[in-house]
Short mmCIF file of C-alpha atoms in Angstrom, two decimals:
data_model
loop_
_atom_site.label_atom_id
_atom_site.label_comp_id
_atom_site.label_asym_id
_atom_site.label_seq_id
_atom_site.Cartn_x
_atom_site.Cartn_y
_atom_site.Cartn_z
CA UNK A 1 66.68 3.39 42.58
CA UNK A 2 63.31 4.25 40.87
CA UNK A 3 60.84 6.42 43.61
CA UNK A 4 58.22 4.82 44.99
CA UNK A 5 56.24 7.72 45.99
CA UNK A 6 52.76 8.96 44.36
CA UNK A 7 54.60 11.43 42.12
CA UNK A 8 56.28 9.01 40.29
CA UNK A 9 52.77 7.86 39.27
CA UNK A 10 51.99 11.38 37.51
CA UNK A 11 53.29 10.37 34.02
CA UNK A 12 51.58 10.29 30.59
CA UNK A 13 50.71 6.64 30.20
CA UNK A 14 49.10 6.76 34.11
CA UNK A 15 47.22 10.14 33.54
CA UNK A 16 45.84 8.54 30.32
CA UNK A 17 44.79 5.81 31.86
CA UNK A 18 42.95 7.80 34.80
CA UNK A 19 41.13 9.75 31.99
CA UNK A 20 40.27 6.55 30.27
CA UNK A 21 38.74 4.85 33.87
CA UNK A 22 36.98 8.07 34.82
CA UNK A 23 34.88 8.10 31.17
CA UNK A 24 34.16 4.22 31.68
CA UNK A 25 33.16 4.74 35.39
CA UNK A 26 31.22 7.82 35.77
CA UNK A 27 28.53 6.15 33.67
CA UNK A 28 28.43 3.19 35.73
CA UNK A 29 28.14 4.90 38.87
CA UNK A 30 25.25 7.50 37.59
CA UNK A 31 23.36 4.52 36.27
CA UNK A 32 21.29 3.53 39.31
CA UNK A 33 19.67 6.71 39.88
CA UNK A 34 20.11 7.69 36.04
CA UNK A 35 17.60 4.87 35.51
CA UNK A 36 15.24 6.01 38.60
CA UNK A 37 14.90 9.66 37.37
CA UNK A 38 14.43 8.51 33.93
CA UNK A 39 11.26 7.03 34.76
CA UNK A 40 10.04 8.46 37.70
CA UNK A 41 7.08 10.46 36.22
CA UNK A 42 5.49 7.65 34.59
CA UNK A 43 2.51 5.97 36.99
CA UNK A 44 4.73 3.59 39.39
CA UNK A 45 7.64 5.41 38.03
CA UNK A 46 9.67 4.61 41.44
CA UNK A 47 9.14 1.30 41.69
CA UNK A 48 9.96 0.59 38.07
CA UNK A 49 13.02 2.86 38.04
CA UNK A 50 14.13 0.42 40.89
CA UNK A 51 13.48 -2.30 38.76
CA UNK A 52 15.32 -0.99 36.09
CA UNK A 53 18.39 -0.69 38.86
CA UNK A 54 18.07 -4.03 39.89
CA UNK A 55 18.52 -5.19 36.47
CA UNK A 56 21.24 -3.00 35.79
CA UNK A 57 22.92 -4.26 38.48
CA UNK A 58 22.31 -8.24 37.89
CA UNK A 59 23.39 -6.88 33.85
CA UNK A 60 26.63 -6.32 35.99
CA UNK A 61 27.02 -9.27 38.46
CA UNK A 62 26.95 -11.62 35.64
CA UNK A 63 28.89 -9.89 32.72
CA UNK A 64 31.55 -9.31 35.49
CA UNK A 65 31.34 -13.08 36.19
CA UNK A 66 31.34 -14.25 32.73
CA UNK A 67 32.87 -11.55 30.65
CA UNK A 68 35.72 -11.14 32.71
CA UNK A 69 36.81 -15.12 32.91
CA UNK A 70 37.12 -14.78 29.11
CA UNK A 71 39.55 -11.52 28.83
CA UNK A 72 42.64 -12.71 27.12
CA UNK A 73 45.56 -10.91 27.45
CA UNK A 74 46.67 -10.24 24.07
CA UNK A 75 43.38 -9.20 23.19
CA UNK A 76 42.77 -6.87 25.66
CA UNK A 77 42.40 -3.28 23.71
CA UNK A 78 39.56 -5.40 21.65
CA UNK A 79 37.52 -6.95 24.36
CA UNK A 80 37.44 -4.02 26.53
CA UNK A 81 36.62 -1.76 23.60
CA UNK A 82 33.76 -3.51 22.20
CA UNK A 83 32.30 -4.62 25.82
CA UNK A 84 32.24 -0.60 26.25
CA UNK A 85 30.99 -0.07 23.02
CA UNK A 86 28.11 -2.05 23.38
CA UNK A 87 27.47 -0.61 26.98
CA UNK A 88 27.61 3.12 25.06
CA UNK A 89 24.89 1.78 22.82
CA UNK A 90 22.74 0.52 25.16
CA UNK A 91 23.43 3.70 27.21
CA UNK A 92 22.22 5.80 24.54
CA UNK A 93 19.07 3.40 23.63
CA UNK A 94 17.83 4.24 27.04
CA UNK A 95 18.20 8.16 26.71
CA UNK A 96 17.18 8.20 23.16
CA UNK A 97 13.88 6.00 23.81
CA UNK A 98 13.18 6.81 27.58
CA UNK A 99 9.19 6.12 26.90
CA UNK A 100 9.97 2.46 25.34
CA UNK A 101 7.82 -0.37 27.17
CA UNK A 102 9.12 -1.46 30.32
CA UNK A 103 10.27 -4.66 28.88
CA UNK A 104 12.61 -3.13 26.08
CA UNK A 105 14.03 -0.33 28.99
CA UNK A 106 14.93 -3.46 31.09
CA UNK A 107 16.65 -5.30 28.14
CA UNK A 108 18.72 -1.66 27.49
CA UNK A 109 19.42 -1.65 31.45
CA UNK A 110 20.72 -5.15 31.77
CA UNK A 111 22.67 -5.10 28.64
CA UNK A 112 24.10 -1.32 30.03
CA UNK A 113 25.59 -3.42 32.98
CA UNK A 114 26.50 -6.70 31.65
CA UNK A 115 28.54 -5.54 28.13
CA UNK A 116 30.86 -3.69 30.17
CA UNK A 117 31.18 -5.46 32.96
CA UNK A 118 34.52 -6.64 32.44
CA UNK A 119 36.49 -3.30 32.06
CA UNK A 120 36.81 -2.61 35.82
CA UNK A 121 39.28 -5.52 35.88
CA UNK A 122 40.35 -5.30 32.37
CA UNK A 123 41.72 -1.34 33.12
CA UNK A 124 43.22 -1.99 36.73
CA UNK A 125 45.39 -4.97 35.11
CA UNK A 126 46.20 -2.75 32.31
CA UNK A 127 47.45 -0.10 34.95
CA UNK A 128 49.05 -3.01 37.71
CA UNK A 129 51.03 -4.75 35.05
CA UNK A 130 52.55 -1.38 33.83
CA UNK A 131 53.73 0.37 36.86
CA UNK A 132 56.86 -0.99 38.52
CA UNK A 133 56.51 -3.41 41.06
CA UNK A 134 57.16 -1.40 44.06
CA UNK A 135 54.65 1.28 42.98
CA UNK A 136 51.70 -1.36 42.81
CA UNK A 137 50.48 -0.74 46.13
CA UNK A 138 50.28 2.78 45.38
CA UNK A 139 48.85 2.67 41.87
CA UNK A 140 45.65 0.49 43.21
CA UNK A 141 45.35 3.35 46.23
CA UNK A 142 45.22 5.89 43.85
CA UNK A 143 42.87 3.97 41.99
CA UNK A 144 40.24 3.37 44.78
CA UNK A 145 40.93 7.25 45.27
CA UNK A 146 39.72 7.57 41.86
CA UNK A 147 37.52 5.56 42.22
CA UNK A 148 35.35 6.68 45.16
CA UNK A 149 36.02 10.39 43.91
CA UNK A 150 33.52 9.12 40.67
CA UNK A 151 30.99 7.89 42.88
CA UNK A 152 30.77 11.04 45.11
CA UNK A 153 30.42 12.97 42.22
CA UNK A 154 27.61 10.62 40.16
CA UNK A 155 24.74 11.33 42.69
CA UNK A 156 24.98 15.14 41.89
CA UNK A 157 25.90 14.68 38.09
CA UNK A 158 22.58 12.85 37.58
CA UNK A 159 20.47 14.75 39.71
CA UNK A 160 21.31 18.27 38.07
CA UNK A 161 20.84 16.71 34.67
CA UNK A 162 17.70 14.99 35.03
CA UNK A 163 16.45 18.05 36.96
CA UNK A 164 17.94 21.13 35.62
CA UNK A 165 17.91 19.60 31.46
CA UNK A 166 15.80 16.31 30.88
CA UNK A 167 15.17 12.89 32.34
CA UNK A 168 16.94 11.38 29.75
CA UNK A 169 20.09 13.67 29.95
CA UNK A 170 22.20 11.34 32.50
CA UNK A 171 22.14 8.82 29.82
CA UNK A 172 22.81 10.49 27.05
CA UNK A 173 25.79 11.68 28.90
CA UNK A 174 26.80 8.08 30.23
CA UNK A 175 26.61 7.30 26.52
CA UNK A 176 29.13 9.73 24.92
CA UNK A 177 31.11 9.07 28.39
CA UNK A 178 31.38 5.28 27.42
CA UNK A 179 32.24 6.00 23.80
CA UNK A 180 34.76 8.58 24.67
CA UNK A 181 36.28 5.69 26.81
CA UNK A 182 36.13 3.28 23.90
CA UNK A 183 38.40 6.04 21.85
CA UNK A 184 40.65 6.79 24.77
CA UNK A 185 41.86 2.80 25.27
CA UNK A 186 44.10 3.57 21.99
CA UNK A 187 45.95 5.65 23.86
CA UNK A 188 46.56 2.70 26.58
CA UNK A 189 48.63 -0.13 26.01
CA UNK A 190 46.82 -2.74 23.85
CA UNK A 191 47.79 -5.82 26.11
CA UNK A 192 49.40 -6.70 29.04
CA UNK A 193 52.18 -9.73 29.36
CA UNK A 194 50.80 -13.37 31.03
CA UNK A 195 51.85 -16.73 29.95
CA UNK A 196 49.34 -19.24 30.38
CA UNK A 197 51.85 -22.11 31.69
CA UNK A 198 51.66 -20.07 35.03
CA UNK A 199 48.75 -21.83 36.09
CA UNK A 200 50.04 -24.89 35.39
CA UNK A 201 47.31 -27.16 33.56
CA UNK A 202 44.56 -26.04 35.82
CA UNK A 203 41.95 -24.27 34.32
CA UNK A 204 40.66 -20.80 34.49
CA UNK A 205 37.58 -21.79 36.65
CA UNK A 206 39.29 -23.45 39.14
CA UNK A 207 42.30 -21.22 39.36
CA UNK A 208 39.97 -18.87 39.97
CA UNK A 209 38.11 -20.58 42.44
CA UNK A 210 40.99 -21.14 44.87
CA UNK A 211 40.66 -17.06 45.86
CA UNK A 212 37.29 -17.95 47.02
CA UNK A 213 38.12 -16.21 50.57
CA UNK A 214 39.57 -13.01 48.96
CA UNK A 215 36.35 -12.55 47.41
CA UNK A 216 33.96 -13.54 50.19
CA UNK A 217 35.97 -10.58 52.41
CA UNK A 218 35.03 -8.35 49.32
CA UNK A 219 31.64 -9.09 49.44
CA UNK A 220 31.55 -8.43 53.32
CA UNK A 221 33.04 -5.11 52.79
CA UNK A 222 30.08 -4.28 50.20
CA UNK A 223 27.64 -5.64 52.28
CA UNK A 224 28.74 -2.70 54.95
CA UNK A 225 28.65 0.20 52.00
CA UNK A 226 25.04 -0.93 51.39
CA UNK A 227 23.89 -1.21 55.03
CA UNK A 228 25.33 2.54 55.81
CA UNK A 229 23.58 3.52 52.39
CA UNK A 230 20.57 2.24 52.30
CA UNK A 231 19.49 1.97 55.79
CA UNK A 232 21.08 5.21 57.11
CA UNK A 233 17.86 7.83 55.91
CA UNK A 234 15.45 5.17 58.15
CA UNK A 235 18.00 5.40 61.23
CA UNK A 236 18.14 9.08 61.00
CA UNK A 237 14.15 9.41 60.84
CA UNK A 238 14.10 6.82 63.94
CA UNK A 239 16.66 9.21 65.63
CA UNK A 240 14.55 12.12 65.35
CA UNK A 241 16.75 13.73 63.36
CA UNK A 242 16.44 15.46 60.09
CA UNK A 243 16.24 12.72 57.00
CA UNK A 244 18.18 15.46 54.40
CA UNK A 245 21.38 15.08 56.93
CA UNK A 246 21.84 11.38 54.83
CA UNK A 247 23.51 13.42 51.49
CA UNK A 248 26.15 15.62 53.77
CA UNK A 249 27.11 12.15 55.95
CA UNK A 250 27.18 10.15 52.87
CA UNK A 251 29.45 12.42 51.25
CA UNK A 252 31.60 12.71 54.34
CA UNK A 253 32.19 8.52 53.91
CA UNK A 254 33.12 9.00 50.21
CA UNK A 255 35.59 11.88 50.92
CA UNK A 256 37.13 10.25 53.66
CA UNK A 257 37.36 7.39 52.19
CA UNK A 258 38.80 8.60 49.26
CA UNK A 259 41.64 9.45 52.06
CA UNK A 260 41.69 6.73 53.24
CA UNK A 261 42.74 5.26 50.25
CA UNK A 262 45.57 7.71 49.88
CA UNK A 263 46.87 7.02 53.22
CA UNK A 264 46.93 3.24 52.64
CA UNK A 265 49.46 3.95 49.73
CA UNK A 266 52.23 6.19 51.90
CA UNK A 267 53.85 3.33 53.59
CA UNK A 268 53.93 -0.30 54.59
CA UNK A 269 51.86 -1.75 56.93
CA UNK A 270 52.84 -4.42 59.64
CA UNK A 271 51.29 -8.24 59.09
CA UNK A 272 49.92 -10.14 56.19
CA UNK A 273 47.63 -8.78 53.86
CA UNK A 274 44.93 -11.03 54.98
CA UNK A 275 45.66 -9.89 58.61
CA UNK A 276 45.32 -6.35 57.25
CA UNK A 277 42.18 -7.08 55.77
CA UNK A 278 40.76 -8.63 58.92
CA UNK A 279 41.43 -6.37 61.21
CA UNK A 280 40.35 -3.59 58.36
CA UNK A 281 36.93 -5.46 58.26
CA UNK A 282 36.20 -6.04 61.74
CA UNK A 283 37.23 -1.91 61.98
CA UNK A 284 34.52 -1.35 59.54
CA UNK A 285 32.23 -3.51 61.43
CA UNK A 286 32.18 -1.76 64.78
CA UNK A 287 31.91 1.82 63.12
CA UNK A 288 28.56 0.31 61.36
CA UNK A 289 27.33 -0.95 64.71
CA UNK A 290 28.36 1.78 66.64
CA UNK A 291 26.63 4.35 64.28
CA UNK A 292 23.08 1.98 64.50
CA UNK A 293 23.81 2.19 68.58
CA UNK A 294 24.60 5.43 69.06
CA UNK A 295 21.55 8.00 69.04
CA UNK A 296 23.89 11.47 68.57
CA UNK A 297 24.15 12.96 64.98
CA UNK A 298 27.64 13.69 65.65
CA UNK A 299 28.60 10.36 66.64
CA UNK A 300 26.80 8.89 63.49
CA UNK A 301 29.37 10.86 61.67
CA UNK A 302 32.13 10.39 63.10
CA UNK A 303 31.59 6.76 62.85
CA UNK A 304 31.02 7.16 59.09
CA UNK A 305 34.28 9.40 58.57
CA UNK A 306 36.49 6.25 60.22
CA UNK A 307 34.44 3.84 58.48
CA UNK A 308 35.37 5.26 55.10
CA UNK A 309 38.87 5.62 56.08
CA UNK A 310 38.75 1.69 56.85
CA UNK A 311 37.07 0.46 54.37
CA UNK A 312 38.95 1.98 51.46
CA UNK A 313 42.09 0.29 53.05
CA UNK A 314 40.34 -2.71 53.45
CA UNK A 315 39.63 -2.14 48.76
CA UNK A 316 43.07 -1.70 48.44
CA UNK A 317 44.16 -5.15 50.49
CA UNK A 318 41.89 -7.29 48.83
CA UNK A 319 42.95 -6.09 45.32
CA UNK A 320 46.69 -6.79 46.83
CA UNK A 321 45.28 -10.07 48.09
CA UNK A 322 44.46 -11.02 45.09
CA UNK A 323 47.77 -10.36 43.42
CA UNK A 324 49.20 -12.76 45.69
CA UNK A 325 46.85 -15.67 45.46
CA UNK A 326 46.62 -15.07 41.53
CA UNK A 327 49.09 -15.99 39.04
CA UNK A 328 49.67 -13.46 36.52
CA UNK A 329 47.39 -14.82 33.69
CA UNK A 330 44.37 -14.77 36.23
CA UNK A 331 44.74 -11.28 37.55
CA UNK A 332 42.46 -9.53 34.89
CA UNK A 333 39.72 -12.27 35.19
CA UNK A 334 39.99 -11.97 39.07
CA UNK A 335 39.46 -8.82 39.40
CA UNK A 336 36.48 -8.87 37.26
CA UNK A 337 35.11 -11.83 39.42
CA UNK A 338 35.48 -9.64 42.67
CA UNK A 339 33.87 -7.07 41.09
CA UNK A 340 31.01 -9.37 40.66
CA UNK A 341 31.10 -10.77 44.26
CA UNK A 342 30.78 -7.87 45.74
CA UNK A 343 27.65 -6.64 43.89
CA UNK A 344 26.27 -9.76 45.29
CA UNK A 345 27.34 -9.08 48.39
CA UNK A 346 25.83 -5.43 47.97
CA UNK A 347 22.16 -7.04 46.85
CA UNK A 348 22.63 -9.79 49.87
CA UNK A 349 22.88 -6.75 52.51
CA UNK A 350 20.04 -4.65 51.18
CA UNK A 351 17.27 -7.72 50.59
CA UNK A 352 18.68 -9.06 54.34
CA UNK A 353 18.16 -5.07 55.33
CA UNK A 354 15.08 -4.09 53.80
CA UNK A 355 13.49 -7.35 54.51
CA UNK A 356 14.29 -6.55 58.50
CA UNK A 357 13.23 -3.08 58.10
CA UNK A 358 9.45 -4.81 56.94
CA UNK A 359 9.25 -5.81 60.61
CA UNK A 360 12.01 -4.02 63.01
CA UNK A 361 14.01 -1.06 63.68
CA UNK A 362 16.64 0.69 61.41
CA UNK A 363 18.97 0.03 64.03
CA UNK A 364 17.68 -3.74 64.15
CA UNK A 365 18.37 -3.99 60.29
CA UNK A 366 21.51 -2.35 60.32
CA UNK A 367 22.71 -4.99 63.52
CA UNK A 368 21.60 -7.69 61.50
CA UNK A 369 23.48 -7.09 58.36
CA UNK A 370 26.61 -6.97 60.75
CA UNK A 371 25.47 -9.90 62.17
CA UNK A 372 25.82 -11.52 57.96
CA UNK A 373 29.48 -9.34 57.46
CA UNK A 374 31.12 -10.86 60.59
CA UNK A 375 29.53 -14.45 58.99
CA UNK A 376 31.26 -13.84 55.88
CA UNK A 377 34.51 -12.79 57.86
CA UNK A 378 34.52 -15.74 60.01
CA UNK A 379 34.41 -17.86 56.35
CA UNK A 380 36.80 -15.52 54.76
CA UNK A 381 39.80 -16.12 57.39
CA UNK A 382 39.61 -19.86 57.60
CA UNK A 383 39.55 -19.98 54.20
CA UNK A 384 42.82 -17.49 54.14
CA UNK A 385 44.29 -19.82 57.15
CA UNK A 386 44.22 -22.63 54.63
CA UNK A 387 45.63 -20.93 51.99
CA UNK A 388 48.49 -20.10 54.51
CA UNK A 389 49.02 -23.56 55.40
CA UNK A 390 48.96 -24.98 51.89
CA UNK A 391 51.83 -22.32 51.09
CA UNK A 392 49.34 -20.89 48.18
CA UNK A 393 49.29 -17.29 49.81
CA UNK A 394 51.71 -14.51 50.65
CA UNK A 395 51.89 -11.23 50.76
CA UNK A 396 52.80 -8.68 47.84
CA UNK A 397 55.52 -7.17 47.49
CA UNK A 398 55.08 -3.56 49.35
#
């Protein structure tokens, strides 16, 4: 009987593969602030360098959307390399010409996160369809382990470039991180197995449609991550207490999270995976509201630490979710369109918070975009009820 623990995941083709994701992520989540610092001494440089972000991220929303509907699966290796190529060159444009007109840095910055868009979904089929079965569940924990251990480490990666070497620096580094991606994907497998006929007739589009409620709980998830990112500096200052305590609590989410993720994986968990996700969501929830209630620094983190410990659980369900609404030849494409739903969701949550903030409380702001999660919630499980009636969803395999 093959294991089904974590170690059996430490082989060559799954180590690979981790090196692979790290090089194609890192870049992606120095970007934001990459793009800030790169700008930032220019007159305005702040607001433009948040510009630049914003386009990033809208580069990413809709080459996620569209990018990723179009991977085919014996054609994998070549999509996902030249998506990451061109991301690497437009990577390097921006560090090379960091004092290029505003117009030609935004056309870099939304071509940075459109052309790769695609490879978060392209790499997680790659690694899904090449595990057993019975190590999925674990594979995608150790993923979102992976995953969240990138993004704690970005912030500081970009910072102690752009301030210890040059402005430019993060993305000359996201650059050669990309490309070094691109090289690494030969040592991957080049394709991954899906027959077409699975979906019966029905087109991409609307076989991708009918997971509509899997990605609306995604999206409420992000829409939490931004709240306790964005907001959480203004709640501290309204507290009283010091602003630079933001870094050490943020950090604190990521790592447990990152635990969180880890202890999703060890064993089997009682109901359906949509149950799972609801009650992982509504967890989340009440950690955000508690930490906008509650005036004590230590209770603020403390209700961080479980909500990171939630919420990665709550990544891991939806990816399983989707597994099990999915057929096979959809997987790739649907994970790409979550990926894009949830930066929506993310951009939803901070115009809803900073738009509050313009005219109430942190606390208010934060309230509010808990208010728009349980919303999304309410739609997500009615749309997973009907699924369950119409016999389209069950769970994975665990």
């Amino acid at each position: 009987m093959a294991s089904t623990t974590y170690r059996a995941l430490i082989t060559r083709p799954v180590l690979s593969w981790a090196a692979v994701a790290v090089a194609a992520r890192m870049p992606v989540a120095m970007a934001p602030l990459a793009l800030v610092f790169l700008v930032r001494e220019r007159p305005g440089g702040y607001v433009l360098g948040a510009e630049l972000a914003a386009v990033y991220v809208v580069g990413e929303v809709i080459g996620a959307a569209l990018l990723g509907a179009r991977l085919r699966p014996d054609r994998a290796r070549q999509h996902l390399a030249g998506g990451l190529g061109v991301g690497a060159l437009a990577f390097a444009g921006l560090g090379i010409l960091p004092g290029a007109p505003d117009l030609v840095l935004g056309a870099f910055a939304l071509l940075a996160g459109a052309a790769p868009a695609a490879s978060p979904g392209g790499l997680r089929a790659l690694l899904t369809e090449h595990v057993d079965t019975g190590l999925v569940p674990k594979a995608l924990s150790a993923e979102a382990t992976l995953t969240y251990a990138v993004w704690a480490a970005a912030p500081a990666a970009a910072g102690g470039l752009a301030f210890g070497v040059a402005s430019y620096a993060p993305l000359l580094l996201a650059a050669a991180l990309m490309a070094l991606s691109v090289a690494g994907l030969w040592a991957l497998p080049g394709r991954w197995e899906a027959d077409e006929s699975d979906r019966a007739g029905v087109s991409m589009i609307r076989t991708l449609a009918m997971a509509w409620p899997v990605y609306v709980s995604g999206a409420a998830a992000m829409s939490l991550l931004a709240l306790a990112e964005l907001v959480l500096p203004a709640l501290l200052e309204q507290r009283g207490l010091a602003v630079s305590w933001s870094g050490p609590l943020l950090a604190g989410y990521s790592l447990a999270a990152a635990a969180g993720a880890l202890l999703y994986g060890l064993r089997s968990w009682p109901g359906r995976l949509s149950t799972q996700s609801l009650v992982l969501l509504l967890g989340v929830s009440a950690c955000v509201a508690a930490a906008a209630v509650i005036p004590s620094l230590a209770a603020v983190a403390v209700a961080l630490v479980v909500a990171g410990l939630l919420q990665a659980g709550l990544q891991v369900t939806r990816a399983l979710g989707l597994r099990a609404v999915l057929p096979q030849s959809a997987l790739a494409a649907g994970y790409s369109m979550m990926y894009s739903v949830v930066g929506v969701g993310y951009a939803a949550s901070a115009s809803l918070s900073g738009a509050v903030l313009s005219i109430a409380l942190p606390s208010t702001a934060i309230l509010s975009g808990v208010v728009l999660t349980l919303l999304l919630t309410v739609a997500s499980a009615v749309g997973e009820v009907r699924l369950v009636r119409a016999k389209a969803y069950a769970p994975a395999e665990q």
